[in-house]
Amino acid sequence: MSMSWFGYLGRTVLTFMFWSSGLAKLFDSDAGLAEMRHFGLVPEVLFYFATVITLLAGSLLVILDRWAWFGAGALAVFTTLTIPIAHNFWAMEEPLKTMEFHVVMEHITVVGGLIVAIYASAIRKVRSHSSKLPR
C-alpha cells in the first residue's frame, strides 16, 4: 500500500501557515499592503508581491515535492527574516516581550521542520533513484 498521500498531507500541514497567509494577502491586497506599511517595508508593493509569491510558490514546491529544497529554503529564509522585522522582542516591553519571544521560538521550530522536509525529500529521491538502477 502506497503512503504517498500521507506525505502530501504532512507537507500541506507543514506549510499551512505560509500558504494560508499568502492566500489571505492575495485575496485582501489592501490588508497585505497595510501590513507591509506597518512594518516599514518600502516600497510596499514590491514587498507585498515578493511575500505573496514566496509564500505561495514556496508552499507549492514543498507540497508537490518538486524542488522542495528551494521552496523550503525560501520559506525558511522568509521566516527567519520576519524575526528582526516583525518579532523584535528584545526591543519590546513586557508582557508583549515574552509573547513575541515565544513566537520567535515557534518560528525557529518551523525552520527546523522545513530543514527536515528538505532532508526527507532528498532521501526519497535517492531511494527512488537507487531502486531504478539495474541489480
N, CA, C and O atoms as a DFTB+ gen file, in Angstrom:
540 C
 N C O
     1  1       0.842      -1.190       0.000
     2  2       0.000       0.000       0.000
     3  2       0.883       1.248       0.000
     4  3       1.799       1.375       0.812
     5  1       0.599       2.147      -0.904
     6  2       1.371       3.381      -1.005
     7  2       0.937       4.367       0.067
     8  3      -0.253       4.511       0.347
     9  1       1.903       5.039       0.659
    10  2       1.617       6.051       1.677
    11  2       1.911       7.454       1.147
    12  3       2.105       8.381       1.933
    13  1       1.944       7.617      -0.168
    14  2       2.294       8.927      -0.716
    15  2       1.304      10.013      -0.275
    16  3       1.693      11.171      -0.120
    17  1       0.034       9.654      -0.071
    18  2      -0.960      10.628       0.383
    19  2      -0.572      11.206       1.734
    20  3      -0.849      12.369       2.027
    21  1       0.077      10.377       2.561
    22  2       0.487      10.822       3.883
    23  2       1.573      11.893       3.775
    24  3       1.595      12.846       4.554
    25  1       2.465      11.729       2.812
    26  2       3.491      12.740       2.552
    27  2       2.883      14.058       2.110
    28  3       3.279      15.125       2.581
    29  1       1.913      13.980       1.196
    30  2       1.227      15.201       0.755
    31  2       0.515      15.884       1.925
    32  3       0.567      17.106       2.067
    33  1      -0.143      15.091       2.750
    34  2      -0.835      15.641       3.914
    35  2       0.164      16.325       4.850
    36  3      -0.067      17.452       5.289
    37  1       1.254      15.657       5.151
    38  2       2.263      16.231       6.044
    39  2       2.853      17.519       5.507
    40  3       3.017      18.490       6.245
    41  1       3.174      17.530       4.213
    42  2       3.766      18.735       3.616
    43  2       2.750      19.871       3.518
    44  3       3.120      21.042       3.608
    45  1       1.467      19.532       3.334
    46  2       0.418      20.552       3.303
    47  2       0.242      21.173       4.684
    48  3       0.109      22.390       4.813
    49  1       0.244      20.332       5.716
    50  2       0.107      20.842       7.082
    51  2       1.351      21.644       7.480
    52  3       1.237      22.697       8.108
    53  1       2.531      21.148       7.116
    54  2       3.772      21.867       7.437
    55  2       3.765      23.282       6.872
    56  3       4.248      24.212       7.517
    57  1       3.227      23.444       5.684
    58  2       3.254      24.743       5.011
    59  2       1.980      25.554       5.223
    60  3       1.831      26.629       4.642
    61  1       1.058      25.054       6.051
    62  2      -0.234      25.730       6.234
    63  2      -0.089      27.208       6.576
    64  3      -0.780      28.043       5.993
    65  1       0.797      27.543       7.510
    66  2       0.916      28.943       7.920
    67  2       1.380      29.834       6.768
    68  3       1.096      31.031       6.753
    69  1       2.091      29.249       5.808
    70  2       2.594      30.026       4.674
    71  2       1.536      30.199       3.597
    72  3       1.235      31.323       3.198
    73  1       0.961      29.078       3.115
    74  2       0.001      29.224       2.017
    75  2      -1.291      29.887       2.466
    76  3      -1.925      30.579       1.670
    77  1      -1.701      29.699       3.712
    78  2      -2.917      30.390       4.173
    79  2      -2.679      31.898       4.269
    80  3      -3.561      32.692       3.939
    81  1      -1.491      32.286       4.719
    82  2      -1.147      33.712       4.780
    83  2      -1.025      34.299       3.373
    84  3      -1.473      35.417       3.119
    85  1      -0.421      33.543       2.468
    86  2      -0.291      34.005       1.084
    87  2      -1.643      34.200       0.425
    88  3      -1.863      35.192      -0.269
    89  1      -2.558      33.247       0.643
    90  2      -3.903      33.375       0.071
    91  2      -4.655      34.553       0.692
    92  3      -5.350      35.285      -0.012
    93  1      -4.517      34.736       2.002
    94  2      -5.180      35.865       2.662
    95  2      -4.691      37.188       2.080
    96  3      -5.486      38.090       1.817
    97  1      -3.380      37.297       1.881
    98  2      -2.821      38.529       1.305
    99  2      -3.261      38.704      -0.145
   100  3      -3.540      39.820      -0.585
   101  1      -3.323      37.599      -0.885
   102  2      -3.725      37.658      -2.288
   103  2      -5.171      38.118      -2.425
   104  3      -5.483      38.936      -3.290
   105  1      -6.058      37.593      -1.573
   106  2      -7.475      37.928      -1.666
   107  2      -7.836      39.233      -0.976
   108  3      -8.921      39.767      -1.205
   109  1      -6.956      39.757      -0.139
   110  2      -7.187      41.051       0.513
   111  2      -5.897      41.865       0.407
   112  3      -5.157      42.028       1.377
   113  1      -5.656      42.364      -0.789
   114  2      -4.404      43.091      -1.052
   115  2      -4.298      44.364      -0.207
   116  3      -3.193      44.767       0.157
   117  1      -5.420      44.995       0.108
   118  2      -5.365      46.197       0.943
   119  2      -4.760      45.878       2.309
   120  3      -3.908      46.613       2.807
   121  1      -5.207      44.781       2.904
   122  2      -4.661      44.371       4.203
   123  2      -3.198      43.949       4.064
   124  3      -2.377      44.245       4.932
   125  1      -2.878      43.261       2.974
   126  2      -1.489      42.854       2.738
   127  2      -0.567      44.046       2.591
   128  3       0.533      44.058       3.144
   129  1      -1.009      45.049       1.850
   130  2      -0.211      46.266       1.680
   131  2      -0.112      47.043       2.990
   132  3       0.933      47.617       3.298
   133  1      -1.198      47.059       3.760
   134  2      -1.165      47.738       5.070
   135  2      -0.163      47.060       5.997
   136  3       0.522      47.728       6.771
   137  1      -0.078      45.740       5.920
   138  2       0.894      45.008       6.740
   139  2       2.325      45.407       6.362
   140  3       3.174      45.592       7.235
   141  1       2.583      45.536       5.073
   142  2       3.923      45.945       4.621
   143  2       4.254      47.346       5.143
   144  3       5.363      47.598       5.615
   145  1       3.286      48.244       5.051
   146  2       3.487      49.607       5.569
   147  2       3.711      49.595       7.074
   148  3       4.577      50.308       7.581
   149  1       2.935      48.789       7.789
   150  2       3.049      48.704       9.254
   151  2       4.474      48.345       9.678
   152  3       4.982      48.870      10.669
   153  1       5.107      47.460       8.934
   154  2       6.465      47.041       9.286
   155  2       7.542      47.870       8.597
   156  3       8.725      47.538       8.677
   157  1       7.139      48.955       7.916
   158  2       8.099      49.875       7.318
   159  2       8.794      49.336       6.084
   160  3       9.913      49.746       5.777
   161  1       8.148      48.420       5.370
   162  2       8.749      47.831       4.172
   163  2       8.392      48.666       2.955
   164  3       7.239      48.701       2.524
   165  1       9.391      49.335       2.413
   166  2       9.199      50.264       1.296
   167  2      10.094      49.834       0.143
   168  3      11.265      49.526       0.362
   169  1       9.573      49.805      -1.080
   170  2       8.198      50.093      -1.486
   171  2       7.283      48.919      -1.134
   172  3       7.595      47.761      -1.413
   173  1       6.168      49.239      -0.527
   174  2       5.287      48.190      -0.014
   175  2       4.747      47.273      -1.092
   176  3       4.518      46.091      -0.834
   177  1       4.537      47.792      -2.301
   178  2       4.011      46.949      -3.394
   179  2       5.023      45.855      -3.740
   180  3       4.646      44.700      -3.939
   181  1       6.298      46.213      -3.811
   182  2       7.336      45.230      -4.115
   183  2       7.405      44.156      -3.028
   184  3       7.471      42.966      -3.337
   185  1       7.391      44.563      -1.773
   186  2       7.444      43.605      -0.674
   187  2       6.171      42.754      -0.623
   188  3       6.222      41.569      -0.294
   189  1       5.044      43.364      -0.948
   190  2       3.779      42.621      -0.979
   191  2       3.855      41.491      -2.009
   192  3       3.579      40.337      -1.682
   193  1       4.224      41.815      -3.239
   194  2       4.288      40.795      -4.286
   195  2       5.353      39.745      -3.980
   196  3       5.120      38.554      -4.184
   197  1       6.512      40.169      -3.495
   198  2       7.563      39.215      -3.142
   199  2       7.099      38.274      -2.032
   200  3       7.404      37.081      -2.051
   201  1       6.370      38.812      -1.079
   202  2       5.859      37.991       0.027
   203  2       4.839      36.980      -0.476
   204  3       4.942      35.794      -0.162
   205  1       3.858      37.428      -1.250
   206  2       2.820      36.529      -1.757
   207  2       3.441      35.429      -2.623
   208  3       3.091      34.257      -2.483
   209  1       4.342      35.797      -3.499
   210  2       4.980      34.806      -4.373
   211  2       5.796      33.816      -3.557
   212  3       5.733      32.611      -3.799
   213  1       6.555      34.312      -2.597
   214  2       7.370      33.423      -1.762
   215  2       6.489      32.458      -0.985
   216  3       6.757      31.257      -0.958
   217  1       5.440      32.973      -0.355
   218  2       4.572      32.129       0.464
   219  2       3.856      31.068      -0.362
   220  3       3.810      29.903       0.034
   221  1       3.296      31.458      -1.504
   222  2       2.519      30.515      -2.304
   223  2       3.396      29.574      -3.123
   224  3       3.166      28.365      -3.134
   225  1       4.392      30.115      -3.803
   226  2       5.257      29.257      -4.626
   227  2       6.100      28.334      -3.742
   228  3       6.253      27.151      -4.048
   229  1       6.641      28.866      -2.662
   230  2       7.432      28.036      -1.758
   231  2       6.607      26.892      -1.199
   232  3       7.075      25.755      -1.150
   233  1       5.386      27.182      -0.778
   234  2       4.497      26.146      -0.248
   235  2       4.192      25.092      -1.303
   236  3       4.247      23.894      -1.026
   237  1       3.872      25.535      -2.502
   238  2       3.530      24.602      -3.572
   239  2       4.702      23.675      -3.901
   240  3       4.508      22.475      -4.097
   241  1       5.904      24.221      -3.961
   242  2       7.076      23.386      -4.237
   243  2       7.279      22.324      -3.156
   244  3       7.625      21.182      -3.456
   245  1       7.063      22.708      -1.912
   246  2       7.205      21.743      -0.808
   247  2       6.095      20.698      -0.882
   248  3       6.368      19.501      -0.797
   249  1       4.854      21.136      -1.039
   250  2       3.717      20.207      -1.064
   251  2       3.869      19.185      -2.189
   252  3       3.642      17.992      -1.986
   253  1       4.252      19.652      -3.367
   254  2       4.383      18.755      -4.522
   255  2       5.699      17.986      -4.531
   256  3       5.894      17.094      -5.357
   257  1       6.602      18.329      -3.615
   258  2       7.927      17.705      -3.536
   259  2       8.695      17.848      -4.848
   260  3       9.377      16.924      -5.291
   261  1       8.573      19.001      -5.445
   262  2       9.320      19.361      -6.660
   263  2      10.170      20.569      -6.306
   264  3       9.639      21.628      -5.969
   265  1      11.462      20.420      -6.380
   266  2      12.374      21.477      -5.948
   267  2      12.044      21.861      -4.506
   268  3      12.075      23.034      -4.136
   269  1      11.731      20.858      -3.713
   270  2      11.340      21.104      -2.317
   271  2      12.448      21.829      -1.569
   272  3      12.168      22.644      -0.691
   273  1      13.690      21.546      -1.900
   274  2      14.819      22.224      -1.242
   275  2      14.734      23.724      -1.470
   276  3      15.037      24.509      -0.571
   277  1      14.322      24.126      -2.667
   278  2      14.240      25.555      -2.992
   279  2      13.046      26.193      -2.280
   280  3      13.173      27.258      -1.675
   281  1      11.879      25.531      -2.358
   282  2      10.687      26.063      -1.703
   283  2      10.849      26.155      -0.196
   284  3      10.542      27.185       0.406
   285  1      11.333      25.073       0.418
   286  2      11.522      25.073       1.872
   287  2      12.617      26.050       2.277
   288  3      12.518      26.706       3.314
   289  1      13.656      26.144       1.463
   290  2      14.731      27.103       1.753
   291  2      14.225      28.537       1.704
   292  3      14.570      29.353       2.559
   293  1      13.403      28.843       0.698
   294  2      12.839      30.194       0.587
   295  2      11.931      30.501       1.774
   296  3      11.968      31.602       2.322
   297  1      11.117      29.525       2.168
   298  2      10.236      29.732       3.316
   299  2      11.028      29.863       4.613
   300  3      10.652      30.636       5.494
   301  1      12.115      29.117       4.734
   302  2      12.965      29.210       5.935
   303  2      13.639      30.579       6.018
   304  3      13.692      31.180       7.091
   305  1      14.147      31.067       4.902
   306  2      14.771      32.403       4.888
   307  2      13.718      33.458       5.202
   308  3      13.961      34.362       6.002
   309  1      12.549      33.346       4.575
   310  2      11.453      34.280       4.839
   311  2      11.115      34.299       6.327
   312  3      11.010      35.366       6.932
   313  1      10.946      33.125       6.908
   314  2      10.576      33.013       8.322
   315  2      11.649      33.621       9.219
   316  3      11.336      34.311      10.189
   317  1      12.892      33.367       8.898
   318  2      13.995      33.920       9.683
   319  2      14.023      35.444       9.581
   320  3      14.273      36.127      10.574
   321  1      13.769      35.979       8.394
   322  2      13.775      37.437       8.217
   323  2      12.626      38.124       8.948
   324  3      12.733      39.301       9.296
   325  1      11.527      37.403       9.186
   326  2      10.425      38.041       9.913
   327  2      10.787      38.316      11.369
   328  3      10.167      39.164      12.011
   329  1      11.772      37.614      11.888
   330  2      12.122      37.799      13.308
   331  2      12.599      39.229      13.584
   332  3      12.010      39.894      14.436
   333  1      13.636      39.734      12.906
   334  2      14.045      41.115      13.213
   335  2      13.060      42.178      12.701
   336  3      13.026      43.296      13.217
   337  1      12.259      41.824      11.683
   338  2      11.335      42.812      11.121
   339  2      10.058      42.928      11.945
   340  3       9.610      44.036      12.239
   341  1       9.463      41.786      12.322
   342  2       8.143      41.812      12.945
   343  2       8.105      41.295      14.381
   344  3       7.120      41.510      15.086
   345  1       9.145      40.629      14.815
   346  2       9.103      39.990      16.137
   347  2      10.330      40.338      16.984
   348  3      10.877      39.474      17.669
   349  1      10.752      41.569      16.938
   350  2      11.955      42.009      17.665
   351  2      11.660      42.169      19.157
   352  3      11.612      43.276      19.694
   353  1      11.469      41.032      19.795
   354  2      11.081      41.006      21.216
   355  2      12.079      41.724      22.111
   356  3      11.699      42.272      23.146
   357  1      13.350      41.727      21.726
   358  2      14.403      42.346      22.536
   359  2      14.210      43.854      22.688
   360  3      14.802      44.466      23.577
   361  1      13.385      44.460      21.825
   362  2      13.151      45.899      21.894
   363  2      11.768      46.222      22.459
   364  3      11.322      47.367      22.389
   365  1      11.088      45.220      23.016
   366  2       9.718      45.414      23.495
   367  2       9.662      45.397      25.015
   368  3      10.594      44.968      25.695
   369  1       8.544      45.875      25.515
   370  2       8.268      45.851      26.957
   371  2       7.368      44.661      27.265
   372  3       6.656      44.154      26.398
   373  1       7.418      44.227      28.524
   374  2       6.531      43.152      28.965
   375  2       5.090      43.642      28.969
   376  3       4.884      44.835      29.190
   377  1       4.092      42.822      28.742
   378  2       4.127      41.386      28.518
   379  2       4.340      41.013      27.052
   380  3       4.526      39.840      26.730
   381  1       4.313      42.021      26.152
   382  2       4.495      41.757      24.726
   383  2       5.849      41.096      24.452
   384  3       5.958      40.252      23.563
   385  1       6.866      41.474      25.203
   386  2       8.211      40.926      25.019
   387  2       8.206      39.403      25.138
   388  3       8.775      38.710      24.295
   389  1       7.569      38.888      26.177
   390  2       7.533      37.435      26.381
   391  2       6.693      36.751      25.311
   392  3       7.067      35.682      24.828
   393  1       5.566      37.348      24.932
   394  2       4.725      36.752      23.889
   395  2       5.470      36.675      22.559
   396  3       5.422      35.652      21.876
   397  1       6.152      37.745      22.193
   398  2       6.904      37.751      20.938
   399  2       8.100      36.799      21.000
   400  3       8.464      36.204      19.985
   401  1       8.709      36.647      22.166
   402  2       9.798      35.680      22.330
   403  2       9.297      34.275      21.992
   404  3       9.994      33.520      21.315
   405  1       8.108      33.920      22.454
   406  2       7.551      32.601      22.165
   407  2       7.227      32.449      20.679
   408  3       7.383      31.361      20.124
   409  1       6.786      33.507      20.038
   410  2       6.549      33.476      18.592
   411  2       7.869      33.203      17.860
   412  3       7.906      32.421      16.910
   413  1       8.934      33.843      18.301
   414  2      10.250      33.621      17.689
   415  2      10.679      32.162      17.863
   416  3      11.203      31.555      16.929
   417  1      10.459      31.601      19.048
   418  2      10.806      30.197      19.273
   419  2      10.010      29.287      18.334
   420  3      10.546      28.306      17.817
   421  1       8.743      29.609      18.115
   422  2       7.928      28.838      17.169
   423  2       8.458      28.987      15.748
   424  3       8.476      28.017      14.991
   425  1       8.886      30.179      15.383
   426  2       9.452      30.394      14.050
   427  2      10.713      29.547      13.853
   428  3      10.909      28.947      12.796
   429  1      11.547      29.506      14.861
   430  2      12.762      28.700      14.773
   431  2      12.405      27.217      14.624
   432  3      13.061      26.489      13.879
   433  1      11.376      26.779      15.326
   434  2      10.924      25.393      15.213
   435  2      10.408      25.100      13.804
   436  3      10.681      24.032      13.257
   437  1       9.670      26.030      13.220
   438  2       9.171      25.854      11.851
   439  2      10.343      25.758      10.875
   440  3      10.318      24.937       9.958
   441  1      11.358      26.582      11.063
   442  2      12.551      26.493      10.205
   443  2      13.160      25.101      10.324
   444  3      13.576      24.520       9.321
   445  1      13.216      24.560      11.539
   446  2      13.712      23.199      11.721
   447  2      12.881      22.179      10.965
   448  3      13.423      21.253      10.362
   449  1      11.559      22.348      10.994
   450  2      10.680      21.458      10.236
   451  2      10.914      21.551       8.736
   452  3      10.859      20.545       8.030
   453  1      11.174      22.754       8.254
   454  2      11.472      22.931       6.822
   455  2      12.800      22.267       6.449
   456  3      12.934      21.713       5.358
   457  1      13.769      22.325       7.346
   458  2      15.044      21.644       7.102
   459  2      14.822      20.137       7.036
   460  3      15.401      19.463       6.184
   461  1      13.991      19.605       7.923
   462  2      13.667      18.176       7.895
   463  2      12.960      17.823       6.577
   464  3      13.211      16.760       6.009
   465  1      12.092      18.697       6.096
   466  2      11.411      18.451       4.820
   467  2      12.410      18.381       3.668
   468  3      12.268      17.546       2.775
   469  1      13.410      19.245       3.682
   470  2      14.451      19.205       2.644
   471  2      15.189      17.873       2.717
   472  3      15.411      17.228       1.693
   473  1      15.562      17.466       3.906
   474  2      16.277      16.212       4.114
   475  2      15.428      15.021       3.656
   476  3      15.918      14.150       2.937
   477  1      14.163      14.983       4.068
   478  2      13.285      13.873       3.704
   479  2      13.088      13.798       2.192
   480  3      13.058      12.707       1.621
   481  1      12.955      14.943       1.549
   482  2      12.801      14.966       0.093
   483  2      14.041      14.397      -0.587
   484  3      13.935      13.615      -1.532
   485  1      15.200      14.787      -0.109
   486  2      16.449      14.288      -0.698
   487  2      16.574      12.778      -0.507
   488  3      16.979      12.072      -1.432
   489  1      16.237      12.280       0.664
   490  2      16.302      10.840       0.937
   491  2      15.340      10.082       0.027
   492  3      15.701       9.039      -0.517
   493  1      14.113      10.595      -0.145
   494  2      13.142       9.941      -1.034
   495  2      13.664       9.868      -2.459
   496  3      13.506       8.856      -3.141
   497  1      14.280      10.940      -2.894
   498  2      14.777      10.970      -4.273
   499  2      15.942       9.997      -4.459
   500  3      16.019       9.319      -5.484
   501  1      16.837       9.922      -3.491
   502  2      17.959       8.981      -3.569
   503  2      17.428       7.550      -3.590
   504  3      17.868       6.732      -4.398
   505  1      16.486       7.251      -2.705
   506  2      15.925       5.885      -2.657
   507  2      15.169       5.555      -3.924
   508  3      15.254       4.433      -4.425
   509  1      14.432       6.513      -4.447
   510  2      13.680       6.287      -5.683
   511  2      14.636       6.046      -6.848
   512  3      14.416       5.158      -7.671
   513  1      15.687       6.838      -6.905
   514  2      16.679       6.690      -7.980
   515  2      17.409       5.363      -7.863
   516  3      17.617       4.690      -8.872
   517  1      17.801       4.973      -6.663
   518  2      18.562       3.727      -6.494
   519  2      17.700       2.502      -6.766
   520  3      18.225       1.465      -7.171
   521  1      16.377       2.597      -6.551
   522  2      15.505       1.448      -6.834
   523  2      15.323       1.235      -8.333
   524  3      14.894       0.161      -8.753
   525  1      15.638       2.232      -9.138
   526  2      15.500       2.111     -10.587
   527  2      16.779       1.613     -11.249
   528  3      16.786       1.322     -12.445
   529  1      17.865       1.513     -10.478
   530  2      19.119       1.029     -11.028
   531  2      19.052      -0.488     -11.237
   532  3      18.434      -1.201     -10.446
   533  1      19.693      -0.977     -12.311
   534  2      19.699      -2.426     -12.523
   535  2      20.502      -3.116     -11.419
   536  3      21.485      -2.575     -10.913
   537  1      20.069      -4.295     -11.069
   538  2      20.735      -5.053      -9.993
   539  2      21.580      -6.145     -10.566
   540  3      22.217      -6.889      -9.820
